[in-house]
């Protein structure tokens, strides 16, 4: 497994990624990504390896961009970089699509921050120009979708649905002072991810139709349908691993707990399902509460 050596903590954010095989990309994108992967090599050469070093590189590049220039709402050009995985001899690519993700982050920021604070961070004229730019770009690329979803301070429950306990990959931290950071991620084939989400959705729709997970499961399922059926799907805890103690992180398996809850719901065990749901939501509520800690 790849160990991450760093003294810098990454942002407290988790990521849901889709890696598509080279065959999924039309020309000339396919040739470009093939050359990119050949020149740089894979960020992970096996399914049990983490792409955490490449994620840190992306974050450092973004930070350098902010420090070197006058702050702006989004990059001037789309990134030509990607995360590359090789599994069983097949090369998979997950484009960063930084500009597209920046537009989405701007929407989230506008909804999350008070108007006065938002105007201080990004003046109205800057936001308006970014939104207009995004609308023009979207008109030319109506089918565009990000390969990466990001969540700060928590992993949304719906993100656990595509995975099973057997997909879990945990890289423990190295000895104290060694600079080796822990990593926790799940990786599964797209076909398996879609089946799990579909099964979970049917159970939730039939047994708990008024619960919030019904709509959220449908959202995840629709997003996964946008990609090549032979893709890989990854849930990466990213910087959130630093919010868990070593023991808690080693034992963390919300995927298995939510899976048990859905199985209980399918079997008609409402009490068991509620118990599993509470265990997962209480844990992530406690993690989310750290956002406001001083």
mmCIF file of C-alpha atoms in Angstrom:
data_model
loop_
_atom_site.group_PDB
_atom_site.id
_atom_site.type_symbol
_atom_site.label_atom_id
_atom_site.label_comp_id
_atom_site.label_asym_id
_atom_site.label_seq_id
_atom_site.Cartn_x
_atom_site.Cartn_y
_atom_site.Cartn_z
ATOM 1 C CA UNK A 1 0.000 0.000 0.000
ATOM 2 C CA UNK A 2 1.074 3.590 -0.614
ATOM 3 C CA UNK A 3 2.011 5.443 2.574
ATOM 4 C CA UNK A 4 1.489 9.190 2.671
ATOM 5 C CA UNK A 5 4.441 11.079 4.184
ATOM 6 C CA UNK A 6 3.592 14.665 5.009
ATOM 7 C CA UNK A 7 3.628 17.184 7.844
ATOM 8 C CA UNK A 8 0.724 19.131 6.323
ATOM 9 C CA UNK A 9 -2.856 18.174 7.159
ATOM 10 C CA UNK A 10 -5.194 18.092 4.142
ATOM 11 C CA UNK A 11 -8.610 19.800 4.325
ATOM 12 C CA UNK A 12 -11.252 18.025 6.379
ATOM 13 C CA UNK A 13 -13.070 16.749 3.304
ATOM 14 C CA UNK A 14 -14.139 13.390 1.882
ATOM 15 C CA UNK A 15 -14.448 12.558 -1.817
ATOM 16 C CA UNK A 16 -16.616 10.281 -3.930
ATOM 17 C CA UNK A 17 -14.851 9.553 -7.226
ATOM 18 C CA UNK A 18 -15.504 7.686 -10.461
ATOM 19 C CA UNK A 19 -12.575 6.357 -12.493
ATOM 20 C CA UNK A 20 -13.538 5.552 -16.079
ATOM 21 C CA UNK A 21 -11.520 3.199 -18.323
ATOM 22 C CA UNK A 22 -9.723 4.820 -21.224
ATOM 23 C CA UNK A 23 -12.227 3.208 -23.600
ATOM 24 C CA UNK A 24 -14.964 5.399 -22.109
ATOM 25 C CA UNK A 25 -13.429 8.617 -23.430
ATOM 26 C CA UNK A 26 -14.096 9.810 -26.986
ATOM 27 C CA UNK A 27 -11.305 10.922 -29.260
ATOM 28 C CA UNK A 28 -9.223 13.042 -28.919
ATOM 29 C CA UNK A 29 -9.677 12.856 -25.118
ATOM 30 C CA UNK A 30 -8.772 9.171 -25.091
ATOM 31 C CA UNK A 31 -5.414 9.757 -26.759
ATOM 32 C CA UNK A 32 -4.676 12.661 -24.429
ATOM 33 C CA UNK A 33 -5.475 10.696 -21.262
ATOM 34 C CA UNK A 34 -3.578 7.683 -22.539
ATOM 35 C CA UNK A 35 -0.492 9.823 -23.099
ATOM 36 C CA UNK A 36 -0.991 11.505 -19.718
ATOM 37 C CA UNK A 37 -1.164 8.165 -17.900
ATOM 38 C CA UNK A 38 1.837 6.798 -19.779
ATOM 39 C CA UNK A 39 3.956 9.868 -19.046
ATOM 40 C CA UNK A 40 3.130 10.225 -15.361
ATOM 41 C CA UNK A 41 2.435 6.639 -14.343
ATOM 42 C CA UNK A 42 -0.440 5.576 -12.078
ATOM 43 C CA UNK A 43 -1.228 7.274 -8.775
ATOM 44 C CA UNK A 44 -2.239 3.822 -7.516
ATOM 45 C CA UNK A 45 -1.012 0.640 -9.203
ATOM 46 C CA UNK A 46 -3.308 -1.738 -7.305
ATOM 47 C CA UNK A 47 -6.802 -1.618 -5.850
ATOM 48 C CA UNK A 48 -5.484 -1.614 -2.279
ATOM 49 C CA UNK A 49 -3.302 1.458 -2.851
ATOM 50 C CA UNK A 50 -4.450 4.958 -1.957
ATOM 51 C CA UNK A 51 -4.255 7.990 -4.249
ATOM 52 C CA UNK A 52 -3.686 10.214 -1.195
ATOM 53 C CA UNK A 53 -0.276 11.544 -2.363
ATOM 54 C CA UNK A 54 -1.858 12.711 -5.635
ATOM 55 C CA UNK A 55 -4.733 14.307 -3.706
ATOM 56 C CA UNK A 56 -2.243 16.284 -1.638
ATOM 57 C CA UNK A 57 -0.537 17.389 -4.852
ATOM 58 C CA UNK A 58 -3.880 18.641 -6.206
ATOM 59 C CA UNK A 59 -4.576 20.569 -3.001
ATOM 60 C CA UNK A 60 -1.115 22.119 -2.924
ATOM 61 C CA UNK A 61 -1.443 23.164 -6.569
ATOM 62 C CA UNK A 62 -4.783 24.825 -5.824
ATOM 63 C CA UNK A 63 -3.315 26.604 -2.789
ATOM 64 C CA UNK A 64 -0.331 27.841 -4.795
ATOM 65 C CA UNK A 65 -2.729 29.188 -7.420
ATOM 66 C CA UNK A 66 -4.604 31.143 -4.754
ATOM 67 C CA UNK A 67 -1.447 32.570 -3.202
ATOM 68 C CA UNK A 68 0.129 33.529 -6.505
ATOM 69 C CA UNK A 69 -2.799 35.431 -7.970
ATOM 70 C CA UNK A 70 -5.552 37.821 -7.065
ATOM 71 C CA UNK A 71 -8.333 35.642 -5.542
ATOM 72 C CA UNK A 72 -11.031 34.719 -8.044
ATOM 73 C CA UNK A 73 -14.138 32.571 -7.970
ATOM 74 C CA UNK A 74 -12.801 29.864 -10.301
ATOM 75 C CA UNK A 75 -9.730 28.933 -12.363
ATOM 76 C CA UNK A 76 -9.316 30.639 -15.715
ATOM 77 C CA UNK A 77 -8.896 27.299 -17.535
ATOM 78 C CA UNK A 78 -9.990 23.746 -16.903
ATOM 79 C CA UNK A 79 -7.378 21.479 -15.377
ATOM 80 C CA UNK A 80 -5.775 18.969 -17.708
ATOM 81 C CA UNK A 81 -4.897 16.632 -14.859
ATOM 82 C CA UNK A 82 -6.467 13.500 -13.412
ATOM 83 C CA UNK A 83 -6.108 10.736 -10.849
ATOM 84 C CA UNK A 84 -4.959 7.509 -12.500
ATOM 85 C CA UNK A 85 -5.523 4.000 -11.189
ATOM 86 C CA UNK A 86 -4.347 0.734 -12.705
ATOM 87 C CA UNK A 87 -6.281 -2.366 -11.617
ATOM 88 C CA UNK A 88 -5.696 -5.802 -13.141
ATOM 89 C CA UNK A 89 -3.777 -4.225 -16.001
ATOM 90 C CA UNK A 90 -6.557 -1.782 -16.922
ATOM 91 C CA UNK A 91 -5.948 1.981 -16.733
ATOM 92 C CA UNK A 92 -8.711 4.103 -15.208
ATOM 93 C CA UNK A 93 -8.816 7.910 -15.232
ATOM 94 C CA UNK A 94 -10.653 10.327 -12.940
ATOM 95 C CA UNK A 95 -10.266 13.889 -14.327
ATOM 96 C CA UNK A 96 -9.904 16.625 -11.740
ATOM 97 C CA UNK A 97 -12.352 18.885 -13.645
ATOM 98 C CA UNK A 98 -11.364 21.656 -11.254
ATOM 99 C CA UNK A 99 -13.222 24.438 -13.043
ATOM 100 C CA UNK A 100 -16.512 22.526 -13.151
ATOM 101 C CA UNK A 101 -16.184 21.618 -9.483
ATOM 102 C CA UNK A 102 -15.411 25.263 -8.659
ATOM 103 C CA UNK A 103 -18.759 26.339 -10.125
ATOM 104 C CA UNK A 104 -20.506 23.759 -7.987
ATOM 105 C CA UNK A 105 -18.556 24.823 -4.899
ATOM 106 C CA UNK A 106 -19.587 28.424 -5.570
ATOM 107 C CA UNK A 107 -23.242 27.368 -5.547
ATOM 108 C CA UNK A 108 -22.739 25.530 -2.250
ATOM 109 C CA UNK A 109 -20.885 28.486 -0.760
ATOM 110 C CA UNK A 110 -23.653 30.883 -1.789
ATOM 111 C CA UNK A 111 -26.210 28.687 -0.053
ATOM 112 C CA UNK A 112 -24.133 28.141 3.100
ATOM 113 C CA UNK A 113 -22.721 31.580 3.984
ATOM 114 C CA UNK A 114 -24.593 34.678 5.200
ATOM 115 C CA UNK A 115 -24.787 37.337 2.492
ATOM 116 C CA UNK A 116 -22.471 39.784 4.299
ATOM 117 C CA UNK A 117 -19.747 37.185 4.810
ATOM 118 C CA UNK A 118 -20.135 35.902 1.261
ATOM 119 C CA UNK A 119 -19.711 39.435 -0.128
ATOM 120 C CA UNK A 120 -16.489 39.774 1.874
ATOM 121 C CA UNK A 121 -15.058 36.490 0.607
ATOM 122 C CA UNK A 122 -16.233 36.941 -2.996
ATOM 123 C CA UNK A 123 -17.630 40.355 -4.042
ATOM 124 C CA UNK A 124 -20.982 40.264 -5.884
ATOM 125 C CA UNK A 125 -19.414 41.364 -9.179
ATOM 126 C CA UNK A 126 -16.908 38.485 -9.043
ATOM 127 C CA UNK A 127 -19.673 35.972 -8.296
ATOM 128 C CA UNK A 128 -21.906 37.338 -11.028
ATOM 129 C CA UNK A 129 -19.134 37.054 -13.600
ATOM 130 C CA UNK A 130 -18.386 33.466 -12.497
ATOM 131 C CA UNK A 131 -22.063 32.476 -12.690
ATOM 132 C CA UNK A 132 -22.453 34.003 -16.167
ATOM 133 C CA UNK A 133 -19.291 32.230 -17.303
ATOM 134 C CA UNK A 134 -20.651 28.962 -15.934
ATOM 135 C CA UNK A 135 -23.976 29.369 -17.700
ATOM 136 C CA UNK A 136 -22.233 29.984 -21.024
ATOM 137 C CA UNK A 137 -20.011 26.949 -20.540
ATOM 138 C CA UNK A 138 -22.946 24.750 -19.516
ATOM 139 C CA UNK A 139 -24.853 25.750 -22.648
ATOM 140 C CA UNK A 140 -21.984 24.391 -24.756
ATOM 141 C CA UNK A 141 -21.483 21.312 -22.534
ATOM 142 C CA UNK A 142 -25.017 20.330 -21.424
ATOM 143 C CA UNK A 143 -24.007 16.771 -20.465
ATOM 144 C CA UNK A 144 -20.997 17.711 -18.359
ATOM 145 C CA UNK A 145 -20.803 16.122 -14.917
ATOM 146 C CA UNK A 146 -18.016 15.955 -12.335
ATOM 147 C CA UNK A 147 -16.100 12.758 -11.733
ATOM 148 C CA UNK A 148 -15.498 13.906 -8.136
ATOM 149 C CA UNK A 149 -17.957 14.935 -5.425
ATOM 150 C CA UNK A 150 -16.621 16.569 -2.258
ATOM 151 C CA UNK A 151 -18.117 16.836 1.217
ATOM 152 C CA UNK A 152 -16.578 18.874 4.019
ATOM 153 C CA UNK A 153 -16.567 17.711 7.642
ATOM 154 C CA UNK A 154 -18.676 14.587 7.026
ATOM 155 C CA UNK A 155 -19.382 11.673 4.725
ATOM 156 C CA UNK A 156 -23.046 11.877 3.638
ATOM 157 C CA UNK A 157 -24.889 8.644 4.454
ATOM 158 C CA UNK A 158 -25.917 8.172 0.811
ATOM 159 C CA UNK A 159 -22.243 7.859 -0.151
ATOM 160 C CA UNK A 160 -21.959 4.615 1.817
ATOM 161 C CA UNK A 161 -24.662 2.882 -0.243
ATOM 162 C CA UNK A 162 -22.527 1.843 -3.285
ATOM 163 C CA UNK A 163 -20.029 -0.072 -1.131
ATOM 164 C CA UNK A 164 -19.726 -3.254 0.905
ATOM 165 C CA UNK A 165 -17.544 -4.092 3.885
ATOM 166 C CA UNK A 166 -15.268 -6.137 1.604
ATOM 167 C CA UNK A 167 -14.358 -2.947 -0.331
ATOM 168 C CA UNK A 168 -12.719 -1.363 2.707
ATOM 169 C CA UNK A 169 -9.013 -0.435 2.477
ATOM 170 C CA UNK A 170 -7.337 0.952 5.586
ATOM 171 C CA UNK A 171 -3.730 2.181 5.653
ATOM 172 C CA UNK A 172 -2.709 2.825 9.281
ATOM 173 C CA UNK A 173 -0.511 5.750 10.259
ATOM 174 C CA UNK A 174 3.179 5.122 10.716
ATOM 175 C CA UNK A 175 5.134 5.416 13.985
ATOM 176 C CA UNK A 176 4.820 8.709 15.835
ATOM 177 C CA UNK A 177 6.931 11.353 14.158
ATOM 178 C CA UNK A 178 7.377 9.286 11.028
ATOM 179 C CA UNK A 179 5.177 11.550 8.922
ATOM 180 C CA UNK A 180 3.109 8.676 7.505
ATOM 181 C CA UNK A 181 -0.580 9.634 7.446
ATOM 182 C CA UNK A 182 -3.424 7.150 7.679
ATOM 183 C CA UNK A 183 -5.794 6.597 4.762
ATOM 184 C CA UNK A 184 -9.233 4.994 4.619
ATOM 185 C CA UNK A 185 -11.091 4.357 1.380
ATOM 186 C CA UNK A 186 -13.490 1.981 -0.377
ATOM 187 C CA UNK A 187 -13.153 0.893 -4.006
ATOM 188 C CA UNK A 188 -15.656 -1.161 -5.990
ATOM 189 C CA UNK A 189 -16.627 -1.881 -9.628
ATOM 190 C CA UNK A 190 -19.388 0.317 -11.051
ATOM 191 C CA UNK A 191 -21.699 -2.649 -11.719
ATOM 192 C CA UNK A 192 -21.540 -3.662 -8.062
ATOM 193 C CA UNK A 193 -22.031 -0.078 -6.905
ATOM 194 C CA UNK A 194 -25.163 0.329 -9.029
ATOM 195 C CA UNK A 195 -26.611 -2.967 -7.806
ATOM 196 C CA UNK A 196 -26.098 -2.037 -4.168
ATOM 197 C CA UNK A 197 -27.650 1.400 -4.593
ATOM 198 C CA UNK A 198 -30.624 -0.068 -6.495
ATOM 199 C CA UNK A 199 -31.206 -2.736 -3.828
ATOM 200 C CA UNK A 200 -30.903 -0.192 -1.044
ATOM 201 C CA UNK A 201 -33.265 2.183 -2.815
ATOM 202 C CA UNK A 202 -35.929 -0.507 -3.252
ATOM 203 C CA UNK A 203 -35.769 -1.479 0.423
ATOM 204 C CA UNK A 204 -35.894 2.130 1.595
ATOM 205 C CA UNK A 205 -38.737 2.975 -0.798
ATOM 206 C CA UNK A 206 -40.801 -0.016 0.327
ATOM 207 C CA UNK A 207 -40.017 -0.001 4.052
ATOM 208 C CA UNK A 208 -39.207 3.634 4.890
ATOM 209 C CA UNK A 209 -40.685 5.752 2.067
ATOM 210 C CA UNK A 210 -40.692 8.954 4.109
ATOM 211 C CA UNK A 211 -37.076 8.711 5.192
ATOM 212 C CA UNK A 212 -34.481 11.122 3.768
ATOM 213 C CA UNK A 213 -32.317 8.286 2.429
ATOM 214 C CA UNK A 214 -34.907 7.354 -0.215
ATOM 215 C CA UNK A 215 -34.430 10.559 -2.198
ATOM 216 C CA UNK A 216 -30.690 10.601 -1.508
ATOM 217 C CA UNK A 217 -30.254 7.014 -2.735
ATOM 218 C CA UNK A 218 -32.019 7.982 -5.955
ATOM 219 C CA UNK A 219 -29.650 10.950 -6.383
ATOM 220 C CA UNK A 220 -26.561 8.754 -6.023
ATOM 221 C CA UNK A 221 -28.011 6.184 -8.416
ATOM 222 C CA UNK A 222 -28.681 8.807 -11.076
ATOM 223 C CA UNK A 223 -25.145 10.200 -10.761
ATOM 224 C CA UNK A 224 -23.582 6.739 -11.150
ATOM 225 C CA UNK A 225 -25.666 6.073 -14.261
ATOM 226 C CA UNK A 226 -23.827 8.922 -15.996
ATOM 227 C CA UNK A 227 -20.617 6.904 -16.247
ATOM 228 C CA UNK A 228 -19.217 3.932 -18.151
ATOM 229 C CA UNK A 229 -20.498 0.598 -16.755
ATOM 230 C CA UNK A 230 -16.939 -0.725 -16.342
ATOM 231 C CA UNK A 231 -15.797 2.205 -14.207
ATOM 232 C CA UNK A 232 -14.537 2.083 -10.629
ATOM 233 C CA UNK A 233 -16.208 3.947 -7.758
ATOM 234 C CA UNK A 234 -14.194 5.163 -4.763
ATOM 235 C CA UNK A 235 -15.156 6.673 -1.421
ATOM 236 C CA UNK A 236 -12.102 8.360 0.100
ATOM 237 C CA UNK A 237 -12.277 9.659 3.677
ATOM 238 C CA UNK A 238 -9.505 12.102 2.750
ATOM 239 C CA UNK A 239 -8.631 14.585 5.482
ATOM 240 C CA UNK A 240 -11.491 13.363 7.691
ATOM 241 C CA UNK A 241 -9.199 10.586 8.953
ATOM 242 C CA UNK A 242 -7.517 13.229 11.123
ATOM 243 C CA UNK A 243 -10.772 13.805 13.023
ATOM 244 C CA UNK A 244 -10.759 10.229 14.351
ATOM 245 C CA UNK A 245 -8.431 8.852 16.981
ATOM 246 C CA UNK A 246 -6.221 5.947 15.884
ATOM 247 C CA UNK A 247 -8.439 3.338 17.542
ATOM 248 C CA UNK A 248 -11.691 4.831 16.278
ATOM 249 C CA UNK A 249 -10.323 5.127 12.753
ATOM 250 C CA UNK A 250 -9.173 1.495 12.653
ATOM 251 C CA UNK A 251 -12.672 0.399 13.745
ATOM 252 C CA UNK A 252 -14.599 2.860 11.561
ATOM 253 C CA UNK A 253 -16.829 1.000 9.091
ATOM 254 C CA UNK A 254 -20.003 2.996 8.568
ATOM 255 C CA UNK A 255 -20.472 1.147 5.265
ATOM 256 C CA UNK A 256 -20.926 -2.193 7.048
ATOM 257 C CA UNK A 257 -23.218 -0.661 9.686
ATOM 258 C CA UNK A 258 -25.484 0.985 7.135
ATOM 259 C CA UNK A 259 -25.497 -2.249 5.133
ATOM 260 C CA UNK A 260 -26.613 -4.119 8.258
ATOM 261 C CA UNK A 261 -29.336 -1.558 8.841
ATOM 262 C CA UNK A 262 -30.716 -1.974 5.318
ATOM 263 C CA UNK A 263 -30.590 -5.772 5.681
ATOM 264 C CA UNK A 264 -32.543 -5.464 8.922
ATOM 265 C CA UNK A 265 -35.069 -3.215 7.215
ATOM 266 C CA UNK A 266 -35.435 -5.739 4.385
ATOM 267 C CA UNK A 267 -36.095 -8.487 6.954
ATOM 268 C CA UNK A 268 -38.748 -6.404 8.696
ATOM 269 C CA UNK A 269 -36.587 -5.709 11.760
ATOM 270 C CA UNK A 270 -37.436 -2.039 12.217
ATOM 271 C CA UNK A 271 -35.786 -1.875 15.631
ATOM 272 C CA UNK A 272 -32.497 -3.301 14.336
ATOM 273 C CA UNK A 273 -32.579 -0.943 11.349
ATOM 274 C CA UNK A 274 -33.185 2.066 13.584
ATOM 275 C CA UNK A 275 -30.356 1.019 15.889
ATOM 276 C CA UNK A 276 -27.875 0.789 13.007
ATOM 277 C CA UNK A 277 -29.068 4.089 11.540
ATOM 278 C CA UNK A 278 -28.666 5.863 14.885
ATOM 279 C CA UNK A 279 -25.168 4.455 15.383
ATOM 280 C CA UNK A 280 -23.994 5.846 12.039
ATOM 281 C CA UNK A 281 -25.769 9.202 12.246
ATOM 282 C CA UNK A 282 -24.674 9.838 15.855
ATOM 283 C CA UNK A 283 -21.045 9.165 14.956
ATOM 284 C CA UNK A 284 -21.069 11.545 11.999
ATOM 285 C CA UNK A 285 -23.038 14.161 13.925
ATOM 286 C CA UNK A 286 -20.209 14.176 16.489
ATOM 287 C CA UNK A 287 -17.620 14.564 13.714
ATOM 288 C CA UNK A 288 -19.593 17.382 12.078
ATOM 289 C CA UNK A 289 -19.819 19.174 15.434
ATOM 290 C CA UNK A 290 -16.027 19.614 15.372
ATOM 291 C CA UNK A 291 -16.541 22.147 12.580
ATOM 292 C CA UNK A 292 -17.616 24.696 15.151
ATOM 293 C CA UNK A 293 -15.036 23.760 17.791
ATOM 294 C CA UNK A 294 -12.509 26.411 18.707
#
